[in-house]
mmCIF file of C-alpha atoms and ligand atoms in Angstrom:
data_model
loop_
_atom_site.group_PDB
_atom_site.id
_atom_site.type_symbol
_atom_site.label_atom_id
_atom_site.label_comp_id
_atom_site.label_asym_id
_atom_site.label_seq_id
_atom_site.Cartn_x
_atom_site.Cartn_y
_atom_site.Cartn_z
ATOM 1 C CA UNK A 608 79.111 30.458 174.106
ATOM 2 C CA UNK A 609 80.482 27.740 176.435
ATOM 3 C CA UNK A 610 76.957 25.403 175.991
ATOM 4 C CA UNK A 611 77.069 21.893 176.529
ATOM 5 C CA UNK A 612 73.818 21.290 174.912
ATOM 6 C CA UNK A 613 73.407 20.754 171.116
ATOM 7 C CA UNK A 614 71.553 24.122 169.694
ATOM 8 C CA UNK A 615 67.739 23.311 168.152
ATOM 9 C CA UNK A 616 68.643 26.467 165.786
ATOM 10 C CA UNK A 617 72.376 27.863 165.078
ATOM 11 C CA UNK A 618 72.851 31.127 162.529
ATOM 12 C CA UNK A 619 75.664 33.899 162.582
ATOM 13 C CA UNK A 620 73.638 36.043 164.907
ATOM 14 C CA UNK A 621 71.466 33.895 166.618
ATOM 15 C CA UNK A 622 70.887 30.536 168.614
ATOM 16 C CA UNK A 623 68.019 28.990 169.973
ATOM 17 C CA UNK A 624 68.033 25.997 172.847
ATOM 18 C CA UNK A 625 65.408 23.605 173.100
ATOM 19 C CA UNK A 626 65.311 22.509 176.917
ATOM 20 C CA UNK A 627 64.761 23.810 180.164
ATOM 21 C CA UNK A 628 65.702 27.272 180.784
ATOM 22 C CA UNK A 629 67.333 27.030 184.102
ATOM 23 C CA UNK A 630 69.159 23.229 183.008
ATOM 24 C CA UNK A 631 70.652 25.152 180.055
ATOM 25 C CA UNK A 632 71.523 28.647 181.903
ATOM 26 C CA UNK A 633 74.092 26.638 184.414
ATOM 27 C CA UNK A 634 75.853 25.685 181.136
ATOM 28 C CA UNK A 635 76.293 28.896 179.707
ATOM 29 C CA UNK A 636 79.461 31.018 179.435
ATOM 30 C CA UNK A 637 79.942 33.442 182.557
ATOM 31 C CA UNK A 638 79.580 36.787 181.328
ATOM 32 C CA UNK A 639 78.498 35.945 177.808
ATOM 33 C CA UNK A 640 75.702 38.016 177.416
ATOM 34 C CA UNK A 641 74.972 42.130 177.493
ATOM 35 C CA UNK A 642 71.360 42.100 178.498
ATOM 36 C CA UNK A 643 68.332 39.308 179.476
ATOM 37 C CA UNK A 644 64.878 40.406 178.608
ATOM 38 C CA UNK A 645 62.812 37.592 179.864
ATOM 39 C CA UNK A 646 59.002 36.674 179.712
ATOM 40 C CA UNK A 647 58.378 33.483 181.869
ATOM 41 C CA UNK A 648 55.414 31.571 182.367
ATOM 42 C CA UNK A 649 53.926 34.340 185.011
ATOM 43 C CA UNK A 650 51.967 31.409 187.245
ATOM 44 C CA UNK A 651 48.870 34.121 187.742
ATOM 45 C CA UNK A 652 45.730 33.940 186.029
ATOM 46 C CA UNK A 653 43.929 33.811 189.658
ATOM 47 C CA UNK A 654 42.762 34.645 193.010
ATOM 48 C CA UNK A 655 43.675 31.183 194.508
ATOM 49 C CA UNK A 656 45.757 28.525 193.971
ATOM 50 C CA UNK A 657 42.711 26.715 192.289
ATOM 51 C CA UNK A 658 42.593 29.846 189.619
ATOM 52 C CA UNK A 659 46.567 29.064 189.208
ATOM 53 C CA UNK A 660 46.577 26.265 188.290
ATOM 54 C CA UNK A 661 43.880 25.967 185.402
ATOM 55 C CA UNK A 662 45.301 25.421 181.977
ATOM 56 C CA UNK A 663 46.412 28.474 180.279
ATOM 57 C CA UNK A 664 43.427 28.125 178.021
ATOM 58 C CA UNK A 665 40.814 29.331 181.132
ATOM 59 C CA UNK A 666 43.278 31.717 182.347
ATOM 60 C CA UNK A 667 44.213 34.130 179.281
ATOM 61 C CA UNK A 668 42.734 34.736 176.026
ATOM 62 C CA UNK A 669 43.185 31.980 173.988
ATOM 63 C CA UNK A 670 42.566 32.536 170.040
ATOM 64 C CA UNK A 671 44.061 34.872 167.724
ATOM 65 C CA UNK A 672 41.630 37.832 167.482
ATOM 66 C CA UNK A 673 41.685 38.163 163.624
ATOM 67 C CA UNK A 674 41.252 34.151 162.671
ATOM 68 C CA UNK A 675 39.885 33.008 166.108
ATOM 69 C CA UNK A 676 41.616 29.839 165.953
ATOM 70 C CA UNK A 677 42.295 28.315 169.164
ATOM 71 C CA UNK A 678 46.251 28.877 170.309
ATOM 72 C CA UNK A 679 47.691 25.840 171.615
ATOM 73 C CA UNK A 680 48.702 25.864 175.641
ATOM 74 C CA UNK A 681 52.188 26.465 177.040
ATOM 75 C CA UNK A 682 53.786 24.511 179.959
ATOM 76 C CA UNK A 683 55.441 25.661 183.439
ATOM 77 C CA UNK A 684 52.205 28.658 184.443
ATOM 78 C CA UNK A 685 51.066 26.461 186.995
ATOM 79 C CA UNK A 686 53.715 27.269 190.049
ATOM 80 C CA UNK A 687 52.122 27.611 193.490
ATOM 81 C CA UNK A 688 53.256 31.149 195.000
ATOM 82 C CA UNK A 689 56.439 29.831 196.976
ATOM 83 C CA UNK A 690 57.385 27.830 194.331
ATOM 84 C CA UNK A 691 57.325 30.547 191.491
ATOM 85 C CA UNK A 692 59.449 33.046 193.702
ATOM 86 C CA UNK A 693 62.097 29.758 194.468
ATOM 87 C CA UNK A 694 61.952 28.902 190.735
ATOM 88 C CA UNK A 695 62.402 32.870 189.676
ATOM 89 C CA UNK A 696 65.574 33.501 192.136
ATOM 90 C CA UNK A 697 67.136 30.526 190.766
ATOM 91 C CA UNK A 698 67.149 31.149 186.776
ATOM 92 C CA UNK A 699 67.489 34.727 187.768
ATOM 93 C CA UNK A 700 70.584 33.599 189.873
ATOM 94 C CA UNK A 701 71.744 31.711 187.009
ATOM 95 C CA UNK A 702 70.616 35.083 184.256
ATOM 96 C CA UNK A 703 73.397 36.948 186.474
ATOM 97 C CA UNK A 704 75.811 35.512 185.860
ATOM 98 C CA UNK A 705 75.970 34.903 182.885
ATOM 99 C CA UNK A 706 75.170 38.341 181.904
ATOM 100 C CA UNK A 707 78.278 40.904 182.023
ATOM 101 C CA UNK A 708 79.257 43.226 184.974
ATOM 102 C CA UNK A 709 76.788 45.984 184.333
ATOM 103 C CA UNK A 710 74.288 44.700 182.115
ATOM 104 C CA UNK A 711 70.926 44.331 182.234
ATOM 105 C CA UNK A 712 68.534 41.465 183.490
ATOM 106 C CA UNK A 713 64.694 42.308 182.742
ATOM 107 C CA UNK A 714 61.241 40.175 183.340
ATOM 108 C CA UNK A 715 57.840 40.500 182.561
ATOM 109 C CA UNK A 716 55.374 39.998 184.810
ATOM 110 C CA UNK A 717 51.823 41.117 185.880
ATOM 111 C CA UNK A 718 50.309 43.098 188.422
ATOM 112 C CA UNK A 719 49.657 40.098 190.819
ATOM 113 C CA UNK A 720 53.285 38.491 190.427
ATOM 114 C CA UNK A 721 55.148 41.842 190.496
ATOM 115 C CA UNK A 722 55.901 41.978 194.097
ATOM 116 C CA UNK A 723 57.067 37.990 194.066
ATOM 117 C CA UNK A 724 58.992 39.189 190.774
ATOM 118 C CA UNK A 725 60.708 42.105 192.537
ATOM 119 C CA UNK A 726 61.580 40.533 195.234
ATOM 120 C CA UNK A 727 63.083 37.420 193.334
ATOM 121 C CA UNK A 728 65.376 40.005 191.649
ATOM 122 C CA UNK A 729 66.640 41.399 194.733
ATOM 123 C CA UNK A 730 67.336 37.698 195.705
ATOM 124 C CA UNK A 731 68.759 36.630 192.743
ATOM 125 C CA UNK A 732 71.790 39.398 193.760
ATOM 126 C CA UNK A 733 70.276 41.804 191.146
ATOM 127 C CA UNK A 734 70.166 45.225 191.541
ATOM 128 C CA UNK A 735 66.814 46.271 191.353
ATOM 129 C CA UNK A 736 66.707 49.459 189.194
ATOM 130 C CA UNK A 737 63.015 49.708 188.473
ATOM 131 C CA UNK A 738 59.737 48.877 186.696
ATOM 132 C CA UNK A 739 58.958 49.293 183.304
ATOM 133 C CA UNK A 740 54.834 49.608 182.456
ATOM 134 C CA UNK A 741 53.343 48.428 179.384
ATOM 135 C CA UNK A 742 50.053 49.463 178.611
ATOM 136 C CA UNK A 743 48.126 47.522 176.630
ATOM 137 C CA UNK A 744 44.709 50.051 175.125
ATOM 138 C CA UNK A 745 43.052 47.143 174.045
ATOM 139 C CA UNK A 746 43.181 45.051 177.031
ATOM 140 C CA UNK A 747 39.984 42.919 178.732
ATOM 141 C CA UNK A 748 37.733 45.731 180.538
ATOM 142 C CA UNK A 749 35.259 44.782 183.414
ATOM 143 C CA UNK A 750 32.420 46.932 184.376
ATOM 144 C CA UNK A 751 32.636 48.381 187.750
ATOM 145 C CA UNK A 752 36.041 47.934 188.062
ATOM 146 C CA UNK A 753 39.833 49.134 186.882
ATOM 147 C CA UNK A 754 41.403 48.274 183.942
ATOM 148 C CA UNK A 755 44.056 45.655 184.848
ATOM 149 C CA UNK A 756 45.474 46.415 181.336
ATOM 150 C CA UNK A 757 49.349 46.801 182.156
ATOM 151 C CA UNK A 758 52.288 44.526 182.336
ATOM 152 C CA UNK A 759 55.355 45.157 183.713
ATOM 153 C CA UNK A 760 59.425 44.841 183.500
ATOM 154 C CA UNK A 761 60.914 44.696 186.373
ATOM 155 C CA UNK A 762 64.713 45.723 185.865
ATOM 156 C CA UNK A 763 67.923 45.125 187.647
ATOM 157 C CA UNK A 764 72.160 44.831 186.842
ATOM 158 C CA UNK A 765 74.567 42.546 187.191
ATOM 159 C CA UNK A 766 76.004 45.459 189.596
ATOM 160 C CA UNK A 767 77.028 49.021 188.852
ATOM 161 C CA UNK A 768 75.904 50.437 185.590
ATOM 162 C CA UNK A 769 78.205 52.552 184.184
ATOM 163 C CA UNK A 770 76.294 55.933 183.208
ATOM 164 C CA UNK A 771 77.843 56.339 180.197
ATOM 165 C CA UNK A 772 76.605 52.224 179.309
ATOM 166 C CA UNK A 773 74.613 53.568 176.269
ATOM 167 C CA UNK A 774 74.872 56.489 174.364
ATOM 168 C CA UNK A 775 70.721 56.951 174.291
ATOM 169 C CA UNK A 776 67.907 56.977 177.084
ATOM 170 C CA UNK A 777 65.030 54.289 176.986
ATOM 171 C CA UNK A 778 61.540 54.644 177.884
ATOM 172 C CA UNK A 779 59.848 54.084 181.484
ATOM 173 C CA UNK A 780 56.599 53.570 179.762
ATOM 174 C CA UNK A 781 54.554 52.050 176.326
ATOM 175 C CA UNK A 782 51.529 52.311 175.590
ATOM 176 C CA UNK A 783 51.329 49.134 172.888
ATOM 177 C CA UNK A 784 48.413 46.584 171.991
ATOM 178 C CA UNK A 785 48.670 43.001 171.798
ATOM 179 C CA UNK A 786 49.299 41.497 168.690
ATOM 180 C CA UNK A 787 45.978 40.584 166.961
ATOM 181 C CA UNK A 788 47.493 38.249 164.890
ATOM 182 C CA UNK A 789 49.316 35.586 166.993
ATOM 183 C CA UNK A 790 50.881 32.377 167.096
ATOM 184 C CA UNK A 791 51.332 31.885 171.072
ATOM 185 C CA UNK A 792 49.067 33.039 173.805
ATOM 186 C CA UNK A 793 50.875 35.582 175.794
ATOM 187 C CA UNK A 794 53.140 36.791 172.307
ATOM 188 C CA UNK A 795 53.999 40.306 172.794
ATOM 189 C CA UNK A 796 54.520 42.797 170.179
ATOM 190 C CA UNK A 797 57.604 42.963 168.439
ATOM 191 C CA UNK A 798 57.373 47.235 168.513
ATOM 192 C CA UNK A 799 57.731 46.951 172.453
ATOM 193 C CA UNK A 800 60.585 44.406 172.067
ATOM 194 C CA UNK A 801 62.235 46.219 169.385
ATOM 195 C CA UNK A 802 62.710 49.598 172.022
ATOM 196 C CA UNK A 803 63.480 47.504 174.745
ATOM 197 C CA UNK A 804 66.234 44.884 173.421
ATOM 198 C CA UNK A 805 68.174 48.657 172.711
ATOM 199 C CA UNK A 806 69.213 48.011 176.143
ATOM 200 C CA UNK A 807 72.083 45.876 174.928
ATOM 201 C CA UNK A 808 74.528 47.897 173.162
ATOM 202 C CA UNK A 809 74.434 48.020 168.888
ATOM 203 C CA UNK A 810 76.165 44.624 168.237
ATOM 204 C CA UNK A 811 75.430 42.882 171.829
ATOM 205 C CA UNK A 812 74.116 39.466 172.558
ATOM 206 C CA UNK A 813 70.150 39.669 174.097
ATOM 207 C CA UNK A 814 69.476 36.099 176.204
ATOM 208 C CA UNK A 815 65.540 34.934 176.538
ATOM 209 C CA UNK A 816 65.366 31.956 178.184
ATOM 210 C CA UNK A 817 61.760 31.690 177.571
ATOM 211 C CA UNK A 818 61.556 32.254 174.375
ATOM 212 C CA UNK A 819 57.841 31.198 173.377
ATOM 213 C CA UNK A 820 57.445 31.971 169.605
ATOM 214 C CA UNK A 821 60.495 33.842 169.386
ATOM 215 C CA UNK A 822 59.369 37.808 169.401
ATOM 216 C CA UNK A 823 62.539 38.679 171.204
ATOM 217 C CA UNK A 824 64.733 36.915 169.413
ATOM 218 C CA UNK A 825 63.149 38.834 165.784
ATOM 219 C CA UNK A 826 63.294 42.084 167.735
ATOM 220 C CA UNK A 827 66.665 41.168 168.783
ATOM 221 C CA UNK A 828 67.749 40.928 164.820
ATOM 222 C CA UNK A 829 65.870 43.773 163.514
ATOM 223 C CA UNK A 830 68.183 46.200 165.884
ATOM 224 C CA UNK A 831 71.391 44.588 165.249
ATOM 225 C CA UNK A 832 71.815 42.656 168.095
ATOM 226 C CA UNK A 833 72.397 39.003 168.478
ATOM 227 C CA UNK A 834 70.116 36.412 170.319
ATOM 228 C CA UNK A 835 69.801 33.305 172.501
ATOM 229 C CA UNK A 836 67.034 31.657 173.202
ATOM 230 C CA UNK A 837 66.010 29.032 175.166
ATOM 231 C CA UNK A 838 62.641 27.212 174.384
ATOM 232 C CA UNK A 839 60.845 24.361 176.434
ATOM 233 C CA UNK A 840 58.361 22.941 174.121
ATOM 234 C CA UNK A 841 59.609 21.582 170.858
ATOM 235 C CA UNK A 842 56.787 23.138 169.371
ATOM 236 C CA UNK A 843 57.175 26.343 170.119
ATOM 237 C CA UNK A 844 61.475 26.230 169.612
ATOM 238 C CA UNK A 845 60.035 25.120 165.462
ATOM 239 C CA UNK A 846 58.210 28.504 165.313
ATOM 240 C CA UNK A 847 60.667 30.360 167.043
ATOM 241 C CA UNK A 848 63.795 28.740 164.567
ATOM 242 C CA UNK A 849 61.578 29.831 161.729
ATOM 243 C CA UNK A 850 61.169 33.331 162.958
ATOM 244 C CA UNK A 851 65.075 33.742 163.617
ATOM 245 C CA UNK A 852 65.914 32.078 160.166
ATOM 246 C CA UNK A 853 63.182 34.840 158.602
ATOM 247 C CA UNK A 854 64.229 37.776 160.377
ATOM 248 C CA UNK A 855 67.818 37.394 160.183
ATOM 249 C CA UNK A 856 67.585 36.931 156.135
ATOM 250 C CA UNK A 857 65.248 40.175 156.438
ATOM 251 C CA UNK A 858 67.639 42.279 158.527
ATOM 252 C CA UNK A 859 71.091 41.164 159.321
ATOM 253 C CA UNK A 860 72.300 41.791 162.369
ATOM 254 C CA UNK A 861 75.506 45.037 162.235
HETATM 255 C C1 SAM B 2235 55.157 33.745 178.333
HETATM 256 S S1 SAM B 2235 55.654 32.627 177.122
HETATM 257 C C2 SAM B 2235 56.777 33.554 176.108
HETATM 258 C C3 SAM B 2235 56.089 34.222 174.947
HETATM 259 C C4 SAM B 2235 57.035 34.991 174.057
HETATM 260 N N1 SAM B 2235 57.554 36.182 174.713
HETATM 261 C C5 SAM B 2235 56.385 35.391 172.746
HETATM 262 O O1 SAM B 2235 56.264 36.600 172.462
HETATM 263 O O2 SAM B 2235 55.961 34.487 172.012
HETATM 264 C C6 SAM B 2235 56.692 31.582 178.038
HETATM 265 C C7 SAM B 2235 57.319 30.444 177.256
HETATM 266 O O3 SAM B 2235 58.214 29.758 178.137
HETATM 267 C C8 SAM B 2235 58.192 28.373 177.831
HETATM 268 N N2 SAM B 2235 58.637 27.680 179.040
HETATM 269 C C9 SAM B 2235 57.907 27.313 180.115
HETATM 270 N N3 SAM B 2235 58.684 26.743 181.041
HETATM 271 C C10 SAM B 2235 59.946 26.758 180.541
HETATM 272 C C11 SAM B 2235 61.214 26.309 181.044
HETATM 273 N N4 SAM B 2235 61.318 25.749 182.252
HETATM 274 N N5 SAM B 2235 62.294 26.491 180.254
HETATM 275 C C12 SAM B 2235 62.199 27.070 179.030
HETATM 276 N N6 SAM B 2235 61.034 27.496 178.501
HETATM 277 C C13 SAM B 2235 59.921 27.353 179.260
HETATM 278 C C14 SAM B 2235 56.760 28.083 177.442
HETATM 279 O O4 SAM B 2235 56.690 26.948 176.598
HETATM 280 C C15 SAM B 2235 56.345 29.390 176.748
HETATM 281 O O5 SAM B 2235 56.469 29.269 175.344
#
């Protein structure tokens, strides 16, 4: 893989990176990866910069909905507006390159970061190919107003894609709930990530620099692709080695 950085978590078909995402991107191998799915802090949570900047714990729900115990915080949500679309071009720059001609770079975002996000992409020397919604049924209503119940990935290559890059189509929609049971704040649900690591070909390496407790990376195993991860918080990078070491004794990778 090319890394000059000691892995938190090494298996056949999977490695996880404890540091920052965009200090351990510039050492990784050009072209070493077939797809990115990424879910970065998203720096929302607000109407002004005020609203941005609270902890993660006043911005998004906080407990796990079956036990209710409190989820601990997560670092790096706290980017003004210029400084999350500066910060996004440059890992993105860096998630280019290091994925191959043709593959796939995708982010998550939200509905007040998506045009920052799309434009970052475009920046980052991406072609932008689209936006992916997920719907999430059993997101926060508020009376008198739309449901702000989606997320998005916004989708771009590393150039031309070859048509024939997959021998399957892939959704342009889900309609998924959160995971009641969870371990990080913002976790998504490893049925979305299972559909959309198949964007990598059966066998291909999936990158996610921010890899939280690690849903990817299990998704990533279950469909018989390998992962790399990249983790801030040692905390989160424990959970996250556990859930590789789990899933990959579950379901080895093809
Ligand atoms: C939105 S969460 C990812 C959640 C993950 N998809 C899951 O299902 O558990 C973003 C993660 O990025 C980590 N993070 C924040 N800044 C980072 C950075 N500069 N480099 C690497 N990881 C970072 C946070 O600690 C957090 O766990």
């Amino acid at each position: 893989m090319g890394v000059n950085v000691t892995p938190h978590y090494s298996s056949e078909h999977a490695r996880l990176y404890c540091g920052d995402a965009l200090g351990v991107l510039c050492e990784m191998e050009t072209g070493s990866v077939d797809a990115v799915i990424a879910d970065p802090p998203y720096s929302s949570g607000g109407m002004v910069r005020g609203d941005r900047t609270a902890s993660v714990h006043t911005k998004y729900v906080q407990s796990d909905s079956i036990t209710g115990t409190a989820l601990p915080a997560f670092v790096g949500d706290t980017r003004d507006q210029r400084g999350y679309a500066y910060w996004s071009t440059l890992w993105l720059t860096q998630a280019m390159r290091i994925t191959q001609p043709g593959g796939v770079v995708a982010v998550f975002t939200d509905w007040r970061q998506l045009p920052t996000v799309t434009d970052a992409v475009q920046a980052a020397g991406l072609v932008w190919r689209g936006v992916v919604a997920w719907c999430k049924p059993n997101g926060r209503r508020v009376q008198g107003r739309f449901a702000n119940n989606n997320e998005y990935l916004v989708w771009g290559t590393h150039g031309p894609r070859p048509l024939n890059a997959l021998p399957y189509t892939l959704n342009g929609h889900y309609v998924i709930n959160t995971p009641r049971s969870r371990v990080h704040i913002t976790q998504k649900p490893i049925e979305l990530l299972r559909d959309l690591v198949r964007i990598a070909p059966p066998g291909g390496t999936v990158l996610d620099p921010f890899a939280g407790s690690g849903s990817t990376g299990v998704a990533a195993l279950a469909e018989g692709r390998r992962f790399v991860g990249i983790e801030i918080d040692p905390y989160f990078a424990a959970i996250t080695a556990d859930q590789l070491a789990a899933a990959e004794h579950e379901q080895p990778a093809a």
